[in-house]
Amino acid sequence: MTMSSPSPRASKHLTSAYRLAAIAVPVVAAAVVVIVVLLRAAQLGPGELLAGRLGAARHVVHLFLAALVVVPSAVATLLRLVRRPRSVYLVDYACFRPQPSNRLPFATFAEHFRLSPHIDDGSFRFVTRMMERSGLGERTYVPRGILYLPPRTGMEEGRDEAEMVVFAAVGDLLARTRIRPDEIDVLVTNCSAFSPTPSFADMVVNRFKLRGDVRAVHLSGMGCSAGLIAVEVARNLLQAAAAAPPRGAHALVVSTETTSFSHYAGTSRSMLLPSALFRMGGVAMLLSTSRSSATTTTSRFRLAHIVRTLNAAEDRAHRCAYHEEDGDGNLGVNLSKDIVPVAGEALKANIAKVGSRVLPLSEKLLYALSLLARKVAGSLRRKEAIKLRVPDFRTAFEHFCIHAGGRAVIDAVQSGLGLADEDVEASRMALHRFGNTSSSSVWYELAYVEAKGRMRRGDRVWMICFGSGFKCNSAAWECISPPARDADGPWADSIHQYPVAITTTTKMC
């Protein structure tokens, strides 16, 4: 059974029917009570009315007054329940696990940069210094084309990388969930820098033979936060369906970034930085409007909130991560030196919205008192003496998955939210083990938490992602079914080695 969208005309009639019911039902009920009261009053003589002998009709009057209050409230509550969006659940997810032949140790990275004809001594020293401070480890991965001398970074290599990552992640997810491709109703894919024709969504439909009426959407140019945007798009499409099948509607979401096609072959330092941080990775997720079904496994998480913040109206934020050509015509991503403060501003705006939804009342009151005290001190010219209290988000979440965009990004978020080292452990270890995998990085972090056996039923997870534009997007999840031990997950061969101490200087040759 497939999903179908109501026509605009049908939606208009349905809305009109709701409004008519909300008005007509209480009016009719009130009219009936009024008529009963008037008939009772007509049976009494004028003397009885003037003497106030309406005791026998008093219960009718009480009923009339109650009808004016109770009936409209009951109708409004019923309509709100009927029109409330369906909950959306994460059935399961599968992160791409690269092959050992794609590993890029520091020595190989340094050797390739040294032998590249476009790299001068100054650029080489800059990149190696960045790598030493990046927080990346020796077991990150790149596509095969990057390991050639010179690197092979054309359209064919980009498509090969995309197919390798996407097909492996989706195939693993379908095997885990035991869902058939023809049961997928919605497909959302995202990749920022590489946008071929046909699109990523078309590639998935062709490979796995999805239905011809599947709602397929591809997102490009949205940066490292596109993964959560894709989740929101899938959620909205699932909730917009007129009637979900009895098994529940299913949405397949695929997030990745193709590093082959975006490889930079110039000497601009601000455009060399992505080459030192970005690595190969991807994730496939299955969302559903059903908590469980006979054909798939029980859902793992419930999607509680998605909060998006976009500061693209500001020029500094808009250009802090910019895909452009350098002075010599080499295409690459220019990361501005303002990216960390811009990310901080976007995070501040985002957490204000998130806090209003998830923080307990005690934390909200403490923050309000802190804000009031600061304003009073400001009027007395002592504003600097009182520091604004940062809400303790550990009262709302047990786990934090912060986009592994780099060591500086994780440090800034930890400091801004007042988190402990244990709270950002998953982010630092994912950066060390897999590097910056763009929009899929938070899912490698969630996999780390689960591989460590730390996830419990009822635990809440906060995912925070940053992306070009500039964007800060958040997703809040609630665990409803802890996982069994994952023998094939991305951490299966290395979780016993973590956590590791992250050194500030790892010398390269």
Short mmCIF file of C-alpha atoms in Angstrom, two decimals:
data_model
loop_
_atom_site.label_atom_id
_atom_site.label_comp_id
_atom_site.label_asym_id
_atom_site.label_seq_id
_atom_site.Cartn_x
_atom_site.Cartn_y
_atom_site.Cartn_z
CA MET A 1 0.00 0.00 0.00
CA THR A 2 1.48 3.34 -0.98
CA MET A 3 1.27 6.78 0.54
CA SER A 4 -0.98 9.33 -1.15
CA SER A 5 -1.20 13.07 -0.65
CA PRO A 6 -4.58 14.78 -0.36
CA SER A 7 -5.43 17.10 -3.19
CA PRO A 8 -5.57 20.83 -2.41
CA ARG A 9 -9.34 20.73 -2.87
CA ALA A 10 -9.73 17.79 -0.45
CA SER A 11 -7.46 19.47 2.12
CA LYS A 12 -9.54 22.65 1.87
CA HIS A 13 -12.80 20.74 2.43
CA LEU A 14 -11.28 18.84 5.38
CA THR A 15 -10.16 22.08 7.03
CA SER A 16 -13.60 23.62 6.50
CA ALA A 17 -15.22 20.56 8.08
CA TYR A 18 -13.00 20.87 11.16
CA ARG A 19 -13.87 24.55 11.56
CA LEU A 20 -17.58 23.89 11.06
CA ALA A 21 -17.54 21.14 13.69
CA ALA A 22 -15.67 23.34 16.15
CA ILE A 23 -18.35 26.06 15.81
CA ALA A 24 -21.51 24.06 15.23
CA VAL A 25 -21.23 21.46 18.01
CA PRO A 26 -21.03 23.87 20.98
CA VAL A 27 -23.61 26.20 19.42
CA VAL A 28 -26.14 23.38 18.93
CA ALA A 29 -25.53 22.05 22.43
CA ALA A 30 -25.96 25.49 23.94
CA ALA A 31 -29.11 26.12 21.90
CA VAL A 32 -30.70 22.89 23.17
CA VAL A 33 -29.98 23.83 26.78
CA VAL A 34 -31.37 27.35 26.27
CA ILE A 35 -34.58 25.94 24.79
CA VAL A 36 -34.98 23.58 27.78
CA VAL A 37 -34.49 26.46 30.21
CA LEU A 38 -37.00 28.67 28.38
CA LEU A 39 -39.61 25.89 28.27
CA ARG A 40 -39.17 25.33 32.01
CA ALA A 41 -39.54 29.04 32.68
CA ALA A 42 -42.70 29.18 30.55
CA GLN A 43 -44.30 26.55 32.81
CA LEU A 44 -43.91 28.85 35.82
CA GLY A 45 -46.25 31.69 36.51
CA PRO A 46 -45.19 35.35 36.65
CA GLY A 47 -45.41 35.35 40.44
CA GLU A 48 -43.07 32.40 40.72
CA LEU A 49 -40.61 34.03 38.40
CA LEU A 50 -40.68 37.32 40.33
CA ALA A 51 -40.38 35.46 43.65
CA GLY A 52 -37.26 33.73 42.36
CA ARG A 53 -38.74 30.25 42.63
CA LEU A 54 -36.54 28.74 39.99
CA GLY A 55 -35.03 26.10 42.24
CA ALA A 56 -36.45 23.32 40.14
CA ALA A 57 -34.74 24.73 37.02
CA ARG A 58 -31.50 25.53 38.78
CA HIS A 59 -29.84 22.31 37.69
CA VAL A 60 -30.74 23.14 34.10
CA VAL A 61 -29.09 26.52 34.43
CA HIS A 62 -25.98 24.86 35.81
CA LEU A 63 -26.02 22.49 32.85
CA PHE A 64 -26.26 25.45 30.50
CA LEU A 65 -23.29 27.18 32.07
CA ALA A 66 -21.26 23.98 32.02
CA ALA A 67 -22.09 23.42 28.37
CA LEU A 68 -20.72 26.83 27.46
CA VAL A 69 -17.34 25.89 28.98
CA VAL A 70 -16.96 22.12 28.76
CA VAL A 71 -18.31 21.42 25.28
CA PRO A 72 -16.04 23.89 23.40
CA SER A 73 -13.01 22.71 25.40
CA ALA A 74 -13.75 19.05 24.71
CA VAL A 75 -14.23 19.71 21.01
CA ALA A 76 -11.03 21.76 20.78
CA THR A 77 -9.06 19.01 22.56
CA LEU A 78 -10.48 16.34 20.27
CA LEU A 79 -9.62 18.32 17.15
CA ARG A 80 -6.10 18.98 18.45
CA LEU A 81 -5.54 15.26 19.00
CA VAL A 82 -6.89 14.41 15.55
CA ARG A 83 -4.72 16.97 13.79
CA ARG A 84 -1.55 16.37 15.82
CA PRO A 85 1.36 15.23 13.60
CA ARG A 86 2.30 11.59 13.91
CA SER A 87 5.48 10.76 15.82
CA VAL A 88 8.48 9.79 13.72
CA TYR A 89 10.91 7.09 14.82
CA LEU A 90 14.42 6.05 13.85
CA VAL A 91 14.16 2.34 13.11
CA ASP A 92 17.93 1.92 12.70
CA TYR A 93 21.00 3.40 10.99
CA ALA A 94 24.14 2.05 9.35
CA CYS A 95 27.45 3.93 9.06
CA PHE A 96 29.79 3.19 6.16
CA ARG A 97 32.83 1.19 7.26
CA PRO A 98 35.80 1.83 4.91
CA GLN A 99 38.23 -0.86 3.83
CA PRO A 100 41.81 -0.93 5.19
CA SER A 101 43.10 -0.21 1.67
CA ASN A 102 41.60 3.29 1.96
CA ARG A 103 43.54 4.18 5.11
CA LEU A 104 45.57 7.40 5.10
CA PRO A 105 48.26 7.41 7.80
CA PHE A 106 50.14 10.62 8.58
CA ALA A 107 53.30 9.49 6.79
CA THR A 108 51.40 8.84 3.55
CA PHE A 109 49.58 12.14 3.85
CA ALA A 110 52.84 14.05 4.30
CA GLU A 111 54.58 12.19 1.50
CA HIS A 112 51.79 12.90 -0.99
CA PHE A 113 51.73 16.57 -0.14
CA ARG A 114 55.51 16.83 -0.40
CA LEU A 115 55.48 15.19 -3.85
CA SER A 116 52.55 17.23 -5.18
CA PRO A 117 53.84 19.64 -7.87
CA HIS A 118 51.55 22.49 -6.78
CA ILE A 119 52.64 22.48 -3.11
CA ASP A 120 55.49 24.78 -2.08
CA ASP A 121 57.48 24.58 1.15
CA GLY A 122 55.33 27.14 2.96
CA SER A 123 52.10 25.32 2.08
CA PHE A 124 53.61 21.99 3.11
CA ARG A 125 54.64 23.29 6.52
CA PHE A 126 51.22 24.86 7.04
CA VAL A 127 49.29 21.68 6.19
CA THR A 128 51.47 19.39 8.28
CA ARG A 129 51.24 21.78 11.22
CA MET A 130 47.44 21.74 10.89
CA MET A 131 47.43 17.95 10.77
CA GLU A 132 49.53 17.75 13.93
CA ARG A 133 46.94 19.87 15.77
CA SER A 134 43.82 18.54 14.07
CA GLY A 135 42.94 15.72 16.47
CA LEU A 136 42.87 13.16 13.63
CA GLY A 137 44.47 9.77 14.13
CA GLU A 138 46.37 7.34 11.93
CA ARG A 139 43.34 5.34 10.77
CA THR A 140 41.22 7.82 8.82
CA TYR A 141 40.17 6.99 5.26
CA VAL A 142 40.12 8.61 1.83
CA PRO A 143 38.88 7.33 -1.56
CA ARG A 144 41.27 5.36 -3.69
CA GLY A 145 41.78 8.18 -6.18
CA ILE A 146 43.34 10.44 -3.50
CA LEU A 147 46.05 7.83 -2.87
CA TYR A 148 47.39 8.07 -6.43
CA LEU A 149 50.23 10.38 -7.44
CA PRO A 150 49.02 12.70 -8.77
CA PRO A 151 45.53 12.36 -7.22
CA ARG A 152 42.66 11.33 -9.50
CA THR A 153 39.78 13.63 -8.66
CA GLY A 154 37.51 13.78 -11.70
CA MET A 155 33.81 13.11 -12.19
CA GLU A 156 34.33 9.37 -12.58
CA GLU A 157 36.27 9.11 -9.30
CA GLY A 158 33.64 11.18 -7.51
CA ARG A 159 30.86 8.95 -8.76
CA ASP A 160 32.79 5.79 -7.83
CA GLU A 161 33.30 7.06 -4.29
CA ALA A 162 29.64 8.04 -3.95
CA GLU A 163 28.42 4.66 -5.14
CA MET A 164 30.85 2.79 -2.88
CA VAL A 165 29.80 4.68 0.25
CA VAL A 166 26.07 5.02 -0.42
CA PHE A 167 25.42 1.52 -1.73
CA ALA A 168 27.34 -0.11 1.13
CA ALA A 169 25.52 1.91 3.82
CA VAL A 170 22.06 1.38 2.31
CA GLY A 171 22.67 -2.33 1.73
CA ASP A 172 23.78 -2.76 5.33
CA LEU A 173 20.71 -0.86 6.60
CA LEU A 174 18.26 -2.95 4.55
CA ALA A 175 19.85 -6.12 5.89
CA ARG A 176 19.64 -4.88 9.49
CA THR A 177 16.01 -3.78 9.33
CA ARG A 178 14.77 -6.58 7.04
CA ILE A 179 12.74 -4.06 5.06
CA ARG A 180 12.14 -4.58 1.35
CA PRO A 181 13.01 -1.73 -1.06
CA ASP A 182 9.40 -1.60 -2.28
CA GLU A 183 8.28 -0.71 1.28
CA ILE A 184 10.18 2.60 1.20
CA ASP A 185 7.84 5.54 0.63
CA VAL A 186 10.24 8.50 0.95
CA LEU A 187 13.91 8.87 -0.07
CA VAL A 188 16.07 11.87 0.92
CA THR A 189 19.79 12.05 0.07
CA ASN A 190 22.34 14.78 0.68
CA CYS A 191 25.86 15.56 -0.52
CA SER A 192 27.12 19.11 -0.48
CA ALA A 193 29.97 19.56 -2.99
CA PHE A 194 29.29 16.77 -5.50
CA SER A 195 25.95 17.01 -7.30
CA PRO A 196 25.98 14.78 -10.41
CA THR A 197 23.20 14.11 -12.88
CA PRO A 198 21.35 11.80 -12.31
CA SER A 199 21.23 12.69 -8.64
CA PHE A 200 22.19 10.62 -5.61
CA ALA A 201 18.52 9.82 -5.04
CA ASP A 202 18.23 8.49 -8.59
CA MET A 203 21.33 6.35 -8.04
CA VAL A 204 19.73 4.72 -4.99
CA VAL A 205 16.41 4.15 -6.76
CA ASN A 206 18.22 2.53 -9.70
CA ARG A 207 20.48 0.30 -7.62
CA PHE A 208 17.88 -0.96 -5.13
CA LYS A 209 14.86 -0.82 -7.47
CA LEU A 210 12.63 1.38 -5.33
CA ARG A 211 9.04 2.00 -6.38
CA GLY A 212 8.26 4.42 -9.17
CA ASP A 213 6.09 6.58 -6.89
CA VAL A 214 8.68 6.99 -4.13
CA ARG A 215 9.06 10.60 -3.03
CA ALA A 216 12.72 11.21 -3.84
CA VAL A 217 14.59 14.40 -2.87
CA HIS A 218 18.29 15.28 -3.08
CA LEU A 219 19.91 18.14 -1.11
CA SER A 220 23.17 19.74 -2.23
CA GLY A 221 25.24 22.75 -1.15
CA MET A 222 23.91 22.62 2.45
CA GLY A 223 27.25 21.85 4.11
CA CYS A 224 27.97 19.59 7.05
CA SER A 225 24.58 20.25 8.67
CA ALA A 226 22.67 18.79 5.71
CA GLY A 227 22.19 15.44 7.42
CA LEU A 228 19.76 16.84 9.99
CA ILE A 229 18.05 18.92 7.30
CA ALA A 230 17.50 15.69 5.38
CA VAL A 231 16.00 14.11 8.51
CA GLU A 232 13.62 17.07 8.86
CA VAL A 233 12.58 16.86 5.20
CA ALA A 234 11.89 13.14 5.58
CA ARG A 235 9.92 13.74 8.78
CA ASN A 236 7.78 16.41 7.13
CA LEU A 237 7.04 14.19 4.13
CA LEU A 238 6.07 11.31 6.42
CA GLN A 239 3.77 13.52 8.50
CA ALA A 240 2.22 15.20 5.46
CA ALA A 241 0.79 11.93 4.14
CA ALA A 242 -3.01 11.82 4.21
CA ALA A 243 -3.08 8.27 5.56
CA ALA A 244 -0.13 6.06 6.42
CA PRO A 245 -0.23 2.36 5.59
CA PRO A 246 -1.02 -0.02 8.48
CA ARG A 247 2.66 -1.00 8.60
CA GLY A 248 3.62 2.68 8.91
CA ALA A 249 5.29 4.82 6.27
CA HIS A 250 9.06 4.47 5.82
CA ALA A 251 11.67 7.02 4.79
CA LEU A 252 15.24 6.24 3.75
CA VAL A 253 17.74 9.04 4.47
CA VAL A 254 21.31 8.89 3.14
CA SER A 255 24.00 11.43 4.17
CA THR A 256 27.53 11.58 2.79
CA GLU A 257 30.19 13.86 1.35
CA THR A 258 32.31 13.03 -1.68
CA THR A 259 35.91 14.12 -1.07
CA SER A 260 37.31 13.05 -4.47
CA PHE A 261 35.56 15.72 -6.49
CA SER A 262 36.27 18.52 -4.00
CA HIS A 263 40.03 17.91 -3.73
CA TYR A 264 41.93 21.22 -3.89
CA ALA A 265 45.08 21.49 -6.03
CA GLY A 266 46.30 24.97 -5.13
CA THR A 267 48.36 26.78 -2.49
CA SER A 268 45.80 29.03 -0.75
CA ARG A 269 46.07 28.17 2.95
CA SER A 270 42.43 28.82 3.75
CA MET A 271 41.49 26.35 1.00
CA LEU A 272 44.07 23.72 1.97
CA LEU A 273 42.56 23.27 5.42
CA PRO A 274 39.64 21.03 4.26
CA SER A 275 42.18 18.61 2.76
CA ALA A 276 43.69 18.17 6.21
CA LEU A 277 40.33 17.54 7.94
CA PHE A 278 37.78 15.94 5.60
CA ARG A 279 37.66 12.17 5.20
CA MET A 280 35.43 9.55 3.60
CA GLY A 281 32.24 8.48 5.36
CA GLY A 282 28.48 8.18 5.12
CA VAL A 283 25.35 6.91 6.85
CA ALA A 284 21.94 5.51 5.90
CA MET A 285 18.93 5.87 8.22
CA LEU A 286 15.44 4.39 8.18
CA LEU A 287 12.67 6.55 9.64
CA SER A 288 9.10 5.39 10.20
CA THR A 289 5.76 6.58 11.55
CA SER A 290 5.38 3.18 13.23
CA ARG A 291 7.09 2.34 16.49
CA SER A 292 7.29 -1.31 15.45
CA SER A 293 5.98 -3.59 12.73
CA ALA A 294 5.95 -7.24 11.77
CA THR A 295 8.38 -6.79 8.87
CA THR A 296 11.01 -4.58 10.52
CA THR A 297 12.75 -4.44 13.86
CA THR A 298 11.42 -2.32 16.72
CA SER A 299 12.35 1.33 16.30
CA ARG A 300 15.40 2.48 18.23
CA PHE A 301 14.78 6.20 18.81
CA ARG A 302 11.93 8.69 18.78
CA LEU A 303 12.57 12.03 17.10
CA ALA A 304 11.62 14.65 19.68
CA HIS A 305 12.76 17.96 18.15
CA ILE A 306 14.59 19.47 15.21
CA VAL A 307 15.72 23.08 15.53
CA ARG A 308 17.37 24.94 12.66
CA THR A 309 19.23 28.26 12.70
CA LEU A 310 20.45 30.10 9.58
CA ASN A 311 22.55 33.30 9.65
CA ALA A 312 23.00 33.66 5.87
CA ALA A 313 21.60 37.20 5.99
CA GLU A 314 24.94 38.30 7.46
CA ASP A 315 27.72 38.60 4.87
CA ARG A 316 30.43 37.39 7.24
CA ALA A 317 28.45 34.23 8.05
CA HIS A 318 27.46 33.69 4.41
CA ARG A 319 31.08 33.65 3.18
CA CYS A 320 32.86 31.87 6.03
CA ALA A 321 32.67 28.54 4.13
CA TYR A 322 32.64 29.36 0.44
CA HIS A 323 33.09 27.12 -2.61
CA GLU A 324 35.10 29.16 -5.11
CA GLU A 325 38.20 29.36 -7.32
CA ASP A 326 41.50 30.73 -6.08
CA GLY A 327 43.61 33.24 -8.00
CA ASP A 328 44.95 30.49 -10.26
CA GLY A 329 41.55 29.05 -11.10
CA ASN A 330 41.73 26.04 -8.76
CA LEU A 331 38.37 25.10 -7.27
CA GLY A 332 38.08 24.48 -3.54
CA VAL A 333 36.28 25.37 -0.30
CA ASN A 334 37.55 28.54 1.35
CA LEU A 335 37.27 28.35 5.15
CA SER A 336 37.40 31.83 6.65
CA LYS A 337 39.26 32.60 9.87
CA ASP A 338 35.88 33.81 11.20
CA ILE A 339 34.35 30.34 11.08
CA VAL A 340 34.74 29.59 14.80
CA PRO A 341 33.19 32.86 16.08
CA VAL A 342 30.46 32.63 13.42
CA ALA A 343 29.72 29.08 14.56
CA GLY A 344 29.54 30.35 18.14
CA GLU A 345 26.96 32.97 17.20
CA ALA A 346 24.85 30.42 15.34
CA LEU A 347 25.12 27.99 18.26
CA LYS A 348 24.02 30.66 20.72
CA ALA A 349 20.88 31.36 18.69
CA ASN A 350 20.18 27.66 18.26
CA ILE A 351 20.55 26.66 21.90
CA ALA A 352 18.18 29.46 22.94
CA LYS A 353 15.45 27.74 20.92
CA VAL A 354 16.46 24.26 22.02
CA GLY A 355 16.59 25.26 25.69
CA SER A 356 13.05 26.61 25.66
CA ARG A 357 11.84 23.18 24.51
CA VAL A 358 13.93 20.72 26.50
CA LEU A 359 15.25 22.32 29.70
CA PRO A 360 13.45 21.58 32.98
CA LEU A 361 11.63 24.44 34.71
CA SER A 362 14.32 24.75 37.39
CA GLU A 363 17.01 25.51 34.80
CA LYS A 364 14.78 28.03 33.04
CA LEU A 365 14.12 29.85 36.33
CA LEU A 366 17.82 29.95 37.22
CA TYR A 367 18.64 31.37 33.79
CA ALA A 368 15.85 33.96 34.08
CA LEU A 369 17.11 35.07 37.49
CA SER A 370 20.65 35.33 36.12
CA LEU A 371 19.42 37.44 33.22
CA LEU A 372 17.40 39.69 35.52
CA ALA A 373 20.37 40.18 37.86
CA ARG A 374 22.58 41.07 34.92
CA LYS A 375 20.11 43.65 33.68
CA VAL A 376 19.81 45.20 37.14
CA ALA A 377 23.59 45.28 37.44
CA GLY A 378 23.78 46.87 34.00
CA SER A 379 21.54 49.72 35.14
CA LEU A 380 23.93 50.21 38.05
CA ARG A 381 26.96 50.07 35.72
CA ARG A 382 28.11 46.80 37.29
CA LYS A 383 27.10 44.50 34.45
CA GLU A 384 30.59 43.04 34.10
CA ALA A 385 30.50 41.89 37.72
CA ILE A 386 27.70 39.38 37.03
CA LYS A 387 28.24 36.63 34.50
CA LEU A 388 25.22 35.29 32.65
CA ARG A 389 24.52 31.73 33.75
CA VAL A 390 24.82 29.05 31.09
CA PRO A 391 21.98 26.51 31.43
CA ASP A 392 23.07 23.01 32.33
CA PHE A 393 21.96 20.98 29.32
CA ARG A 394 23.07 17.81 31.07
CA THR A 395 19.74 18.02 32.91
CA ALA A 396 18.01 17.55 29.55
CA PHE A 397 20.38 15.17 27.72
CA GLU A 398 22.49 12.18 28.67
CA HIS A 399 24.54 12.12 25.45
CA PHE A 400 25.98 14.81 23.17
CA CYS A 401 26.96 14.30 19.52
CA ILE A 402 28.77 17.46 18.37
CA HIS A 403 29.76 17.73 14.72
CA ALA A 404 33.39 16.64 14.45
CA GLY A 405 34.32 19.58 12.25
CA GLY A 406 37.71 19.93 13.89
CA ARG A 407 39.34 20.18 17.26
CA ALA A 408 38.66 23.91 17.55
CA VAL A 409 34.94 23.43 16.87
CA ILE A 410 34.57 20.77 19.57
CA ASP A 411 36.57 22.89 22.05
CA ALA A 412 34.35 25.92 21.38
CA VAL A 413 31.10 24.01 21.88
CA GLN A 414 32.38 22.32 25.03
CA SER A 415 33.39 25.66 26.50
CA GLY A 416 30.20 27.42 25.43
CA LEU A 417 27.90 24.78 26.92
CA GLY A 418 30.02 24.06 29.98
CA LEU A 419 30.32 20.37 29.15
CA ALA A 420 32.70 17.92 30.79
CA ASP A 421 35.34 15.95 28.89
CA GLU A 422 33.15 12.85 29.14
CA ASP A 423 30.32 14.66 27.37
CA VAL A 424 32.43 15.37 24.28
CA GLU A 425 34.35 12.09 24.31
CA ALA A 426 32.30 10.62 21.44
CA SER A 427 32.97 13.67 19.26
CA ARG A 428 36.72 13.68 19.88
CA MET A 429 37.06 9.94 19.35
CA ALA A 430 35.04 10.03 16.11
CA LEU A 431 37.27 12.85 14.84
CA HIS A 432 40.35 10.84 15.78
CA ARG A 433 39.14 7.58 14.24
CA PHE A 434 37.33 8.77 11.10
CA GLY A 435 38.17 12.48 10.67
CA ASN A 436 35.61 15.05 9.60
CA THR A 437 33.06 12.96 7.69
CA SER A 438 30.82 16.01 7.19
CA SER A 439 27.07 15.43 7.63
CA SER A 440 27.52 11.84 8.80
CA SER A 441 29.93 12.62 11.64
CA VAL A 442 27.28 12.78 14.40
CA TRP A 443 26.14 9.26 13.49
CA TYR A 444 29.64 7.85 13.94
CA GLU A 445 29.53 9.51 17.35
CA LEU A 446 26.19 7.93 18.21
CA ALA A 447 27.63 4.59 17.09
CA TYR A 448 30.55 5.17 19.49
CA VAL A 449 28.20 5.74 22.45
CA GLU A 450 26.31 2.56 21.62
CA ALA A 451 29.46 0.53 20.99
CA LYS A 452 30.61 1.49 24.49
CA GLY A 453 27.32 0.16 25.90
CA ARG A 454 26.33 3.51 27.38
CA MET A 455 22.91 3.90 25.78
CA ARG A 456 19.90 3.10 27.99
CA ARG A 457 16.17 3.14 27.42
CA GLY A 458 14.89 6.66 28.01
CA ASP A 459 18.27 8.32 27.40
CA ARG A 460 18.13 11.55 25.43
CA VAL A 461 20.62 12.48 22.71
CA TRP A 462 21.44 15.95 21.41
CA MET A 463 22.96 16.16 17.93
CA ILE A 464 24.53 19.51 16.97
CA CYS A 465 25.69 20.17 13.40
CA PHE A 466 27.25 23.18 11.68
CA GLY A 467 27.23 23.95 7.98
CA SER A 468 27.92 26.57 5.34
CA GLY A 469 25.53 29.47 5.10
CA PHE A 470 26.06 29.65 8.11
CA LYS A 471 23.84 27.03 9.78
CA CYS A 472 23.54 25.42 13.18
CA ASN A 473 21.02 22.58 13.33
CA SER A 474 20.01 20.43 16.28
CA ALA A 475 18.10 17.19 16.69
CA ALA A 476 16.87 15.70 19.96
CA TRP A 477 16.27 11.94 20.13
CA GLU A 478 14.90 9.69 22.85
CA CYS A 479 16.09 6.08 23.05
CA ILE A 480 13.18 3.64 23.19
CA SER A 481 15.07 0.41 22.48
CA PRO A 482 18.76 0.00 23.42
CA PRO A 483 20.82 -1.83 20.79
CA ALA A 484 22.27 -5.28 20.87
CA ARG A 485 26.01 -5.56 20.38
CA ASP A 486 26.86 -4.51 16.82
CA ALA A 487 29.48 -6.87 15.41
CA ASP A 488 29.59 -5.11 12.04
CA GLY A 489 29.38 -1.44 13.00
CA PRO A 490 32.03 1.17 12.21
CA TRP A 491 33.69 0.72 15.62
CA ALA A 492 33.70 -3.08 15.66
CA ASP A 493 37.45 -3.44 15.07
CA SER A 494 38.64 -0.53 17.20
CA ILE A 495 36.25 0.27 20.06
CA HIS A 496 38.48 -1.64 22.50
CA GLN A 497 41.25 0.87 21.78
CA TYR A 498 39.19 3.90 22.77
CA PRO A 499 39.15 6.40 24.33
CA VAL A 500 42.67 7.58 23.56
CA ALA A 501 44.55 10.63 24.72
CA ILE A 502 44.50 13.37 22.07
CA THR A 503 47.94 14.98 21.88
CA THR A 504 48.44 18.51 20.58
CA THR A 505 51.47 17.65 18.48
CA THR A 506 51.87 14.43 16.55
CA LYS A 507 55.09 14.91 14.60
CA MET A 508 54.96 14.10 10.90
CA CYS A 509 57.84 13.43 8.58
#
